[in-house]
PDB file of C-alpha atoms in Angstrom:
ATOM      1  CA  UNK W   1      76.589  96.299 144.463  1.00 93.00           C
ATOM      2  CA  UNK W   2      73.384  94.430 143.740  1.00 97.00           C
ATOM      3  CA  UNK W   3      75.238  91.313 142.590  1.00 96.00           C
ATOM      4  CA  UNK W   4      76.190  90.697 146.222  1.00 97.00           C
ATOM      5  CA  UNK W   5      72.581  90.268 147.352  1.00 98.00           C
ATOM      6  CA  UNK W   6      72.094  86.923 149.129  1.00 98.00           C
ATOM      7  CA  UNK W   7      69.425  85.323 146.934  1.00 98.00           C
ATOM      8  CA  UNK W   8      69.888  84.902 143.202  1.00 98.00           C
ATOM      9  CA  UNK W   9      68.088  83.182 140.347  1.00 98.00           C
ATOM     10  CA  UNK W  10      67.713  83.223 136.586  1.00 98.00           C
ATOM     11  CA  UNK W  11      64.399  84.012 134.936  1.00 98.00           C
ATOM     12  CA  UNK W  12      62.949  83.054 131.568  1.00 98.00           C
ATOM     13  CA  UNK W  13      61.292  85.891 129.665  1.00 98.00           C
ATOM     14  CA  UNK W  14      59.306  84.537 126.684  1.00 98.00           C
ATOM     15  CA  UNK W  15      56.020  86.323 125.973  1.00 98.00           C
ATOM     16  CA  UNK W  16      52.711  84.787 124.921  1.00 98.00           C
ATOM     17  CA  UNK W  17      53.453  85.631 121.288  1.00 98.00           C
ATOM     18  CA  UNK W  18      57.216  85.136 120.985  1.00 98.00           C
ATOM     19  CA  UNK W  19      60.233  83.409 122.474  1.00 98.00           C
ATOM     20  CA  UNK W  20      61.802  86.885 122.382  1.00 98.00           C
ATOM     21  CA  UNK W  21      59.819  89.296 124.525  1.00 98.00           C
ATOM     22  CA  UNK W  22      59.503  93.039 124.307  1.00 98.00           C
ATOM     23  CA  UNK W  23      59.431  95.364 127.299  1.00 98.00           C
ATOM     24  CA  UNK W  24      55.646  95.613 127.359  1.00 98.00           C
ATOM     25  CA  UNK W  25      55.024  91.880 127.671  1.00 98.00           C
ATOM     26  CA  UNK W  26      57.961  91.301 130.016  1.00 98.00           C
ATOM     27  CA  UNK W  27      57.004  94.110 132.362  1.00 98.00           C
ATOM     28  CA  UNK W  28      53.368  92.969 132.262  1.00 99.00           C
ATOM     29  CA  UNK W  29      54.508  89.467 133.282  1.00 98.00           C
ATOM     30  CA  UNK W  30      56.298  90.870 136.327  1.00 98.00           C
ATOM     31  CA  UNK W  31      53.528  93.319 137.161  1.00 99.00           C
ATOM     32  CA  UNK W  32      50.563  90.934 136.776  1.00 98.00           C
ATOM     33  CA  UNK W  33      51.887  87.373 136.750  1.00 98.00           C
ATOM     34  CA  UNK W  34      50.297  86.797 133.331  1.00 98.00           C
ATOM     35  CA  UNK W  35      51.823  86.195 129.903  1.00 98.00           C
ATOM     36  CA  UNK W  36      50.591  88.584 127.216  1.00 98.00           C
ATOM     37  CA  UNK W  37      51.461  89.272 123.600  1.00 98.00           C
ATOM     38  CA  UNK W  38      54.335  91.600 122.758  1.00 98.00           C
ATOM     39  CA  UNK W  39      53.343  95.303 122.825  1.00 98.00           C
ATOM     40  CA  UNK W  40      50.430  94.701 125.255  1.00 99.00           C
ATOM     41  CA  UNK W  41      50.282  96.700 128.516  1.00 98.00           C
ATOM     42  CA  UNK W  42      48.632  94.718 131.368  1.00 99.00           C
ATOM     43  CA  UNK W  43      45.536  93.484 129.526  1.00 98.00           C
ATOM     44  CA  UNK W  44      44.423  89.885 128.960  1.00 98.00           C
ATOM     45  CA  UNK W  45      45.608  89.584 125.343  1.00 98.00           C
ATOM     46  CA  UNK W  46      45.436  86.743 124.403  1.00 98.00           C
ATOM     47  CA  UNK W  47      42.217  86.452 126.326  1.00 98.00           C
ATOM     48  CA  UNK W  48      39.186  88.626 126.849  1.00 98.00           C
ATOM     49  CA  UNK W  49      41.079  91.940 126.841  1.00 98.00           C
ATOM     50  CA  UNK W  50      40.216  92.650 130.453  1.00 98.00           C
ATOM     51  CA  UNK W  51      42.506  94.764 132.623  1.00 98.00           C
ATOM     52  CA  UNK W  52      44.965  92.711 134.669  1.00 98.00           C
ATOM     53  CA  UNK W  53      45.563  93.938 138.209  1.00 98.00           C
ATOM     54  CA  UNK W  54      49.173  95.059 138.652  1.00 98.00           C
ATOM     55  CA  UNK W  55      51.395  94.917 141.707  1.00 98.00           C
ATOM     56  CA  UNK W  56      51.120  98.695 141.896  1.00 98.00           C
ATOM     57  CA  UNK W  57      47.324  98.597 141.917  1.00 98.00           C
ATOM     58  CA  UNK W  58      47.348  95.833 144.515  1.00 98.00           C
ATOM     59  CA  UNK W  59      49.646  97.947 146.670  1.00 98.00           C
ATOM     60  CA  UNK W  60      47.306 100.938 146.371  1.00 98.00           C
ATOM     61  CA  UNK W  61      44.388  98.726 147.409  1.00 98.00           C
ATOM     62  CA  UNK W  62      46.364  97.778 150.516  1.00 98.00           C
ATOM     63  CA  UNK W  63      46.979 101.406 151.399  1.00 98.00           C
ATOM     64  CA  UNK W  64      50.608 101.672 150.327  1.00 98.00           C
ATOM     65  CA  UNK W  65      52.213 104.697 148.707  1.00 98.00           C
ATOM     66  CA  UNK W  66      53.437 103.827 145.197  1.00 99.00           C
ATOM     67  CA  UNK W  67      55.811 105.203 142.608  1.00 99.00           C
ATOM     68  CA  UNK W  68      57.378 104.710 139.180  1.00 99.00           C
ATOM     69  CA  UNK W  69      60.851 106.052 138.360  1.00 99.00           C
ATOM     70  CA  UNK W  70      62.644 105.669 135.016  1.00 98.00           C
ATOM     71  CA  UNK W  71      65.287 107.232 132.796  1.00 98.00           C
ATOM     72  CA  UNK W  72      63.064 106.653 129.756  1.00 98.00           C
ATOM     73  CA  UNK W  73      60.096 108.868 129.070  1.00 98.00           C
ATOM     74  CA  UNK W  74      57.370 108.270 131.647  1.00 98.00           C
ATOM     75  CA  UNK W  75      54.907 106.539 129.325  1.00 98.00           C
ATOM     76  CA  UNK W  76      57.463 103.988 128.093  1.00 98.00           C
ATOM     77  CA  UNK W  77      56.465 100.323 128.190  1.00 98.00           C
ATOM     78  CA  UNK W  78      58.234  99.153 131.348  1.00 98.00           C
ATOM     79  CA  UNK W  79      56.740 101.651 133.815  1.00 98.00           C
ATOM     80  CA  UNK W  80      53.456 101.648 131.880  1.00 99.00           C
ATOM     81  CA  UNK W  81      52.834  97.961 132.563  1.00 99.00           C
ATOM     82  CA  UNK W  82      52.729  98.704 136.305  1.00 99.00           C
ATOM     83  CA  UNK W  83      50.483 101.778 136.064  1.00 98.00           C
ATOM     84  CA  UNK W  84      48.378 101.486 132.915  1.00 98.00           C
ATOM     85  CA  UNK W  85      46.229  99.147 130.805  1.00 98.00           C
ATOM     86  CA  UNK W  86      46.410  99.487 127.017  1.00 98.00           C
ATOM     87  CA  UNK W  87      46.289  97.132 124.034  1.00 98.00           C
ATOM     88  CA  UNK W  88      49.365  98.877 122.621  1.00 98.00           C
ATOM     89  CA  UNK W  89      52.483 100.227 124.316  1.00 98.00           C
ATOM     90  CA  UNK W  90      52.410 103.060 121.778  1.00 98.00           C
ATOM     91  CA  UNK W  91      49.155 104.548 123.134  1.00 98.00           C
ATOM     92  CA  UNK W  92      51.149 107.217 124.964  1.00 98.00           C
ATOM     93  CA  UNK W  93      48.262 109.634 125.478  1.00 98.00           C
ATOM     94  CA  UNK W  94      46.097 106.886 126.948  1.00 98.00           C
ATOM     95  CA  UNK W  95      48.931 105.562 129.145  1.00 99.00           C
ATOM     96  CA  UNK W  96      49.382 109.055 130.563  1.00 98.00           C
ATOM     97  CA  UNK W  97      45.637 109.314 131.156  1.00 98.00           C
ATOM     98  CA  UNK W  98      45.681 105.939 132.940  1.00 98.00           C
ATOM     99  CA  UNK W  99      48.413 107.229 135.272  1.00 98.00           C
ATOM    100  CA  UNK W 100      46.760 110.558 136.017  1.00 98.00           C
ATOM    101  CA  UNK W 101      43.108 109.498 136.193  1.00 98.00           C
ATOM    102  CA  UNK W 102      43.033 105.786 137.044  1.00 98.00           C
ATOM    103  CA  UNK W 103      46.027 104.425 138.967  1.00 98.00           C
ATOM    104  CA  UNK W 104      47.374 107.779 140.266  1.00 98.00           C
ATOM    105  CA  UNK W 105      50.818 106.724 141.550  1.00 98.00           C
ATOM    106  CA  UNK W 106      52.124 109.105 144.205  1.00 98.00           C
ATOM    107  CA  UNK W 107      55.394 109.523 142.322  1.00 99.00           C
ATOM    108  CA  UNK W 108      55.926 109.577 138.549  1.00 99.00           C
ATOM    109  CA  UNK W 109      59.504 110.532 137.702  1.00 98.00           C
ATOM    110  CA  UNK W 110      60.859 110.192 134.154  1.00 98.00           C
ATOM    111  CA  UNK W 111      61.248 111.891 130.814  1.00 98.00           C
ATOM    112  CA  UNK W 112      58.468 114.241 129.746  1.00 98.00           C
ATOM    113  CA  UNK W 113      56.102 114.710 126.793  1.00 98.00           C
ATOM    114  CA  UNK W 114      54.994 111.529 124.954  1.00 98.00           C
ATOM    115  CA  UNK W 115      51.468 111.902 126.325  1.00 98.00           C
ATOM    116  CA  UNK W 116      52.345 113.661 129.578  1.00 98.00           C
ATOM    117  CA  UNK W 117      51.668 117.365 130.081  1.00 98.00           C
ATOM    118  CA  UNK W 118      52.303 119.690 132.997  1.00 98.00           C
ATOM    119  CA  UNK W 119      48.747 121.025 132.864  1.00 98.00           C
ATOM    120  CA  UNK W 120      47.144 117.578 132.919  1.00 98.00           C
ATOM    121  CA  UNK W 121      49.307 116.441 135.835  1.00 98.00           C
ATOM    122  CA  UNK W 122      48.559 119.579 137.815  1.00 98.00           C
ATOM    123  CA  UNK W 123      44.837 119.167 137.117  1.00 98.00           C
ATOM    124  CA  UNK W 124      45.113 115.622 138.522  1.00 98.00           C
ATOM    125  CA  UNK W 125      46.596 116.933 141.767  1.00 98.00           C
ATOM    126  CA  UNK W 126      50.325 116.534 141.127  1.00 98.00           C
ATOM    127  CA  UNK W 127      53.127 118.913 141.964  1.00 98.00           C
ATOM    128  CA  UNK W 128      55.192 119.071 138.762  1.00 98.00           C
ATOM    129  CA  UNK W 129      58.954 119.514 138.462  1.00 98.00           C
ATOM    130  CA  UNK W 130      60.814 119.847 135.163  1.00 98.00           C
ATOM    131  CA  UNK W 131      64.526 119.834 136.070  1.00 98.00           C
ATOM    132  CA  UNK W 132      67.015 118.678 138.699  1.00 97.00           C
ATOM    133  CA  UNK W 133      66.949 121.891 140.721  1.00 97.00           C
ATOM    134  CA  UNK W 134      63.165 121.818 141.024  1.00 98.00           C
ATOM    135  CA  UNK W 135      63.252 118.117 141.936  1.00 98.00           C
ATOM    136  CA  UNK W 136      65.758 118.652 144.716  1.00 97.00           C
ATOM    137  CA  UNK W 137      63.816 121.661 146.050  1.00 98.00           C
ATOM    138  CA  UNK W 138      60.690 119.533 146.639  1.00 98.00           C
ATOM    139  CA  UNK W 139      59.542 119.489 150.270  1.00 98.00           C
ATOM    140  CA  UNK W 140      59.289 115.711 150.528  1.00 98.00           C
ATOM    141  CA  UNK W 141      57.542 115.911 153.891  1.00 98.00           C
ATOM    142  CA  UNK W 142      54.687 117.936 152.406  1.00 98.00           C
ATOM    143  CA  UNK W 143      54.354 116.753 148.798  1.00 98.00           C
ATOM    144  CA  UNK W 144      52.517 113.443 148.379  1.00 98.00           C
ATOM    145  CA  UNK W 145      51.859 113.544 144.601  1.00 98.00           C
ATOM    146  CA  UNK W 146      54.868 114.367 142.407  1.00 99.00           C
ATOM    147  CA  UNK W 147      55.188 114.282 138.619  1.00 98.00           C
ATOM    148  CA  UNK W 148      58.672 114.841 137.238  1.00 98.00           C
ATOM    149  CA  UNK W 149      58.385 115.721 133.551  1.00 98.00           C
ATOM    150  CA  UNK W 150      62.065 115.955 132.829  1.00 98.00           C
ATOM    151  CA  UNK W 151      62.851 117.077 129.302  1.00 96.00           C
ATOM    152  CA  UNK W 152      60.804 115.958 126.320  1.00 96.00           C
ATOM    153  CA  UNK W 153      62.071 112.421 125.698  1.00 97.00           C
ATOM    154  CA  UNK W 154      64.384 109.949 127.424  1.00 97.00           C
ATOM    155  CA  UNK W 155      66.794 111.422 129.922  1.00 97.00           C
ATOM    156  CA  UNK W 156      70.385 111.883 128.693  1.00 97.00           C
ATOM    157  CA  UNK W 157      72.942 109.102 128.839  1.00 97.00           C
ATOM    158  CA  UNK W 158      75.304 109.354 131.810  1.00 97.00           C
ATOM    159  CA  UNK W 159      78.210 109.119 129.328  1.00 96.00           C
ATOM    160  CA  UNK W 160      76.986 112.296 127.621  1.00 95.00           C
ATOM    161  CA  UNK W 161      76.272 114.072 130.897  1.00 95.00           C
ATOM    162  CA  UNK W 162      79.938 113.720 131.849  1.00 91.00           C
ATOM    163  CA  UNK W 163      80.872 116.044 128.987  1.00 88.00           C
ATOM    164  CA  UNK W 164      77.957 118.450 129.596  1.00 88.00           C
ATOM    165  CA  UNK W 165      78.447 119.984 133.054  1.00 79.00           C
ATOM    166  CA  UNK W 166      75.591 122.440 132.542  1.00 81.00           C
ATOM    167  CA  UNK W 167      72.869 119.878 131.921  1.00 88.00           C
ATOM    168  CA  UNK W 168      69.789 120.442 134.048  1.00 95.00           C
ATOM    169  CA  UNK W 169      68.199 117.002 134.359  1.00 97.00           C
ATOM    170  CA  UNK W 170      68.505 114.583 137.289  1.00 97.00           C
ATOM    171  CA  UNK W 171      70.157 111.180 137.390  1.00 97.00           C
ATOM    172  CA  UNK W 172      68.379 107.946 138.271  1.00 98.00           C
ATOM    173  CA  UNK W 173      69.847 108.049 141.780  1.00 98.00           C
ATOM    174  CA  UNK W 174      68.635 111.650 142.237  1.00 98.00           C
ATOM    175  CA  UNK W 175      65.104 110.570 141.339  1.00 98.00           C
ATOM    176  CA  UNK W 176      65.191 107.420 143.476  1.00 98.00           C
ATOM    177  CA  UNK W 177      66.242 109.364 146.562  1.00 98.00           C
ATOM    178  CA  UNK W 178      63.380 111.857 146.231  1.00 98.00           C
ATOM    179  CA  UNK W 179      60.875 109.091 145.485  1.00 98.00           C
ATOM    180  CA  UNK W 180      61.835 107.222 148.662  1.00 98.00           C
ATOM    181  CA  UNK W 181      61.697 110.411 150.725  1.00 98.00           C
ATOM    182  CA  UNK W 182      58.104 110.984 149.612  1.00 98.00           C
ATOM    183  CA  UNK W 183      56.828 107.411 149.683  1.00 98.00           C
ATOM    184  CA  UNK W 184      58.245 106.519 153.094  1.00 98.00           C
ATOM    185  CA  UNK W 185      55.982 109.096 154.732  1.00 98.00           C
ATOM    186  CA  UNK W 186      53.153 106.558 154.438  1.00 98.00           C
ATOM    187  CA  UNK W 187      53.030 104.450 157.621  1.00 97.00           C
ATOM    188  CA  UNK W 188      51.484 101.561 155.679  1.00 97.00           C
ATOM    189  CA  UNK W 189      54.553 101.184 153.488  1.00 98.00           C
ATOM    190  CA  UNK W 190      55.515 101.644 149.864  1.00 98.00           C
ATOM    191  CA  UNK W 191      55.847  99.972 146.477  1.00 98.00           C
ATOM    192  CA  UNK W 192      58.406 101.466 144.105  1.00 98.00           C
ATOM    193  CA  UNK W 193      59.636 100.498 140.639  1.00 98.00           C
ATOM    194  CA  UNK W 194      62.956 102.038 139.579  1.00 99.00           C
ATOM    195  CA  UNK W 195      64.103 101.428 135.997  1.00 98.00           C
ATOM    196  CA  UNK W 196      67.509 102.100 134.489  1.00 98.00           C
ATOM    197  CA  UNK W 197      65.825 102.231 131.121  1.00 98.00           C
ATOM    198  CA  UNK W 198      68.731 103.563 129.088  1.00 98.00           C
ATOM    199  CA  UNK W 199      70.784 100.394 129.634  1.00 98.00           C
ATOM    200  CA  UNK W 200      68.462  98.767 127.086  1.00 98.00           C
ATOM    201  CA  UNK W 201      68.704 101.691 124.676  1.00 98.00           C
ATOM    202  CA  UNK W 202      72.508 101.668 124.770  1.00 98.00           C
ATOM    203  CA  UNK W 203      72.499  97.899 124.171  1.00 98.00           C
ATOM    204  CA  UNK W 204      70.264  98.397 121.126  1.00 98.00           C
ATOM    205  CA  UNK W 205      73.024 100.668 119.811  1.00 98.00           C
ATOM    206  CA  UNK W 206      75.734  98.117 120.754  1.00 98.00           C
ATOM    207  CA  UNK W 207      77.415 101.045 122.531  1.00 98.00           C
ATOM    208  CA  UNK W 208      79.470  99.564 125.350  1.00 98.00           C
ATOM    209  CA  UNK W 209      80.745 102.925 126.644  1.00 97.00           C
ATOM    210  CA  UNK W 210      77.205 104.135 127.271  1.00 97.00           C
ATOM    211  CA  UNK W 211      76.115 100.742 128.644  1.00 98.00           C
ATOM    212  CA  UNK W 212      78.908 100.835 131.217  1.00 97.00           C
ATOM    213  CA  UNK W 213      78.037 104.319 132.470  1.00 97.00           C
ATOM    214  CA  UNK W 214      74.316 103.484 132.679  1.00 98.00           C
ATOM    215  CA  UNK W 215      75.032 100.323 134.684  1.00 97.00           C
ATOM    216  CA  UNK W 216      77.347 102.277 136.987  1.00 97.00           C
ATOM    217  CA  UNK W 217      74.576 104.796 137.657  1.00 98.00           C
ATOM    218  CA  UNK W 218      72.094 101.956 138.151  1.00 98.00           C
ATOM    219  CA  UNK W 219      74.440 100.596 140.810  1.00 98.00           C
ATOM    220  CA  UNK W 220      74.693 104.079 142.351  1.00 98.00           C
ATOM    221  CA  UNK W 221      70.905 103.984 142.537  1.00 98.00           C
ATOM    222  CA  UNK W 222      71.035 100.563 144.149  1.00 98.00           C
ATOM    223  CA  UNK W 223      73.327 102.070 146.792  1.00 98.00           C
ATOM    224  CA  UNK W 224      70.724 104.784 147.512  1.00 98.00           C
ATOM    225  CA  UNK W 225      67.999 102.154 147.877  1.00 98.00           C
ATOM    226  CA  UNK W 226      70.237  99.885 149.942  1.00 98.00           C
ATOM    227  CA  UNK W 227      71.047 102.647 152.413  1.00 98.00           C
ATOM    228  CA  UNK W 228      67.306 103.148 152.892  1.00 98.00           C
ATOM    229  CA  UNK W 229      66.314  99.484 153.120  1.00 97.00           C
ATOM    230  CA  UNK W 230      69.226  97.698 154.757  1.00 93.00           C
ATOM    231  CA  UNK W 231      68.212  98.288 158.384  1.00 90.00           C
ATOM    232  CA  UNK W 232      64.632  97.127 157.856  1.00 95.00           C
ATOM    233  CA  UNK W 233      62.931  93.745 158.296  1.00 95.00           C
ATOM    234  CA  UNK W 234      59.647  94.533 156.524  1.00 97.00           C
ATOM    235  CA  UNK W 235      60.773  95.115 152.945  1.00 98.00           C
ATOM    236  CA  UNK W 236      61.573  93.019 149.866  1.00 98.00           C
ATOM    237  CA  UNK W 237      64.156  94.280 147.374  1.00 98.00           C
ATOM    238  CA  UNK W 238      64.381  92.680 143.917  1.00 98.00           C
ATOM    239  CA  UNK W 239      66.823  93.656 141.168  1.00 98.00           C
ATOM    240  CA  UNK W 240      66.263  92.211 137.697  1.00 98.00           C
ATOM    241  CA  UNK W 241      65.838  93.026 134.005  1.00 98.00           C
ATOM    242  CA  UNK W 242      62.800  92.678 131.796  1.00 98.00           C
ATOM    243  CA  UNK W 243      64.936  91.068 129.043  1.00 98.00           C
ATOM    244  CA  UNK W 244      68.441  90.905 127.585  1.00 98.00           C
ATOM    245  CA  UNK W 245      69.335  93.216 124.711  1.00 98.00           C
ATOM    246  CA  UNK W 246      72.116  92.911 122.182  1.00 98.00           C
ATOM    247  CA  UNK W 247      73.445  89.447 122.897  1.00 98.00           C
ATOM    248  CA  UNK W 248      76.290  91.025 124.850  1.00 98.00           C
ATOM    249  CA  UNK W 249      79.291  88.846 125.677  1.00 98.00           C
ATOM    250  CA  UNK W 250      82.341  90.167 127.528  1.00 97.00           C
ATOM    251  CA  UNK W 251      85.501  88.717 125.965  1.00 98.00           C
ATOM    252  CA  UNK W 252      88.156  90.738 127.749  1.00 98.00           C
ATOM    253  CA  UNK W 253      88.677  92.666 130.983  1.00 97.00           C
ATOM    254  CA  UNK W 254      90.744  95.760 130.264  1.00 97.00           C
ATOM    255  CA  UNK W 255      91.132  96.838 133.882  1.00 95.00           C
ATOM    256  CA  UNK W 256      89.562  99.455 136.078  1.00 93.00           C
ATOM    257  CA  UNK W 257      88.392 102.570 134.279  1.00 90.00           C
ATOM    258  CA  UNK W 258      88.467 100.952 130.830  1.00 93.00           C
ATOM    259  CA  UNK W 259      85.513  99.546 128.929  1.00 93.00           C
ATOM    260  CA  UNK W 260      85.727  95.762 128.486  1.00 96.00           C
ATOM    261  CA  UNK W 261      86.216  94.101 125.128  1.00 98.00           C
ATOM    262  CA  UNK W 262      82.849  92.714 124.048  1.00 98.00           C
ATOM    263  CA  UNK W 263      80.944  91.098 121.222  1.00 98.00           C
ATOM    264  CA  UNK W 264      77.296  91.626 120.252  1.00 98.00           C
ATOM    265  CA  UNK W 265      75.018  89.241 118.378  1.00 98.00           C
ATOM    266  CA  UNK W 266      72.115  91.571 117.541  1.00 98.00           C
ATOM    267  CA  UNK W 267      70.767  95.093 117.925  1.00 98.00           C
ATOM    268  CA  UNK W 268      67.501  93.607 119.192  1.00 98.00           C
ATOM    269  CA  UNK W 269      66.380  91.621 122.222  1.00 98.00           C
ATOM    270  CA  UNK W 270      67.352  87.997 122.869  1.00 98.00           C
ATOM    271  CA  UNK W 271      65.772  85.057 124.677  1.00 98.00           C
ATOM    272  CA  UNK W 272      68.663  84.857 127.140  1.00 98.00           C
ATOM    273  CA  UNK W 273      67.539  84.344 130.744  1.00 98.00           C
ATOM    274  CA  UNK W 274      67.969  87.369 133.006  1.00 98.00           C
ATOM    275  CA  UNK W 275      69.484  87.519 136.462  1.00 98.00           C
ATOM    276  CA  UNK W 276      67.365  88.089 139.564  1.00 98.00           C
ATOM    277  CA  UNK W 277      68.911  89.334 142.816  1.00 98.00           C
ATOM    278  CA  UNK W 278      66.920  89.684 146.037  1.00 98.00           C
ATOM    279  CA  UNK W 279      67.118  90.587 149.709  1.00 98.00           C
ATOM    280  CA  UNK W 280      64.629  90.913 152.532  1.00 98.00           C
ATOM    281  CA  UNK W 281      61.202  89.583 153.364  1.00 97.00           C
ATOM    282  CA  UNK W 282      60.356  86.611 151.133  1.00 97.00           C
ATOM    283  CA  UNK W 283      63.630  86.846 149.198  1.00 98.00           C
ATOM    284  CA  UNK W 284      64.424  83.205 149.830  1.00 98.00           C
ATOM    285  CA  UNK W 285      61.877  82.352 147.117  1.00 98.00           C
ATOM    286  CA  UNK W 286      64.321  83.749 144.568  1.00 98.00           C
ATOM    287  CA  UNK W 287      66.319  80.650 143.673  1.00 98.00           C
ATOM    288  CA  UNK W 288      67.052  78.332 140.772  1.00 98.00           C
ATOM    289  CA  UNK W 289      65.288  78.979 137.458  1.00 98.00           C
ATOM    290  CA  UNK W 290      62.177  81.129 137.595  1.00 98.00           C
ATOM    291  CA  UNK W 291      59.850  82.551 134.980  1.00 98.00           C
ATOM    292  CA  UNK W 292      59.326  86.300 134.946  1.00 98.00           C
ATOM    293  CA  UNK W 293      55.687  85.744 135.959  1.00 98.00           C
ATOM    294  CA  UNK W 294      56.944  84.216 139.230  1.00 98.00           C
ATOM    295  CA  UNK W 295      58.290  87.610 140.295  1.00 98.00           C
ATOM    296  CA  UNK W 296      54.706  88.864 140.617  1.00 98.00           C
ATOM    297  CA  UNK W 297      53.855  86.226 143.209  1.00 97.00           C
ATOM    298  CA  UNK W 298      57.150  86.692 145.059  1.00 98.00           C
ATOM    299  CA  UNK W 299      56.716  90.470 145.238  1.00 97.00           C
ATOM    300  CA  UNK W 300      53.071  90.328 146.206  1.00 93.00           C
TER     301      UNK W 300
END
């Protein structure tokens, strides 16, 4: 799994406005290298309110194919900070408009609604898929702009999917595989953000059973990415979190197949440092104690 990657570090996550960050400020820090206030999406706030260039936009300027993949709805704060600029993470309609009309990532795969619409995506030149079967039927050699509007909120928890064999929505690893198949058609390279966004949601609920299944699927997704990247010498792979949620502490290992015994300190975020794991070109810069803004410079 990703914990075996050769370069590791810890990263501090405080935002400009709080020692405890939210996803908007933390993702903005990684995407732009700048500290902003909680709830801000890649704008200079504090500051003059100007748009901050993101890693995704920089990649587009260099001719790379780019994508955002998440198990949350597509306009949620973490992907938004890479592909949008808004004073509030809750401006879902405007975040969607930024994606479709300004940054135009090649691949947008996540939960639907919340500002996104099939008609608007199609008008912006995207092929739209709405379930797992449609996603897996995509001709990845021919489609260069794909919007997956999968359901009308966050995707379902893996724990719940196990008891619902007829569910029609893809997993994170399903989406990652299709995203890579599309983006790697570009000879100039790719930039891809893949978020296991429901890990955070399950931690907010202090629900260890759902946390475990989400992390397992995140690791399945890592395996998909690793099989694509491991033979290359031109790619940087970073695995990290935007923040810790729940104050989770494991107090007992109950063996394979059983959830561990744990304690929680909150249903909110904490200021605990997050792990960073890296491999590939430039990965040796991931060492010691970093700040989340450092990841921007390392990835760029």
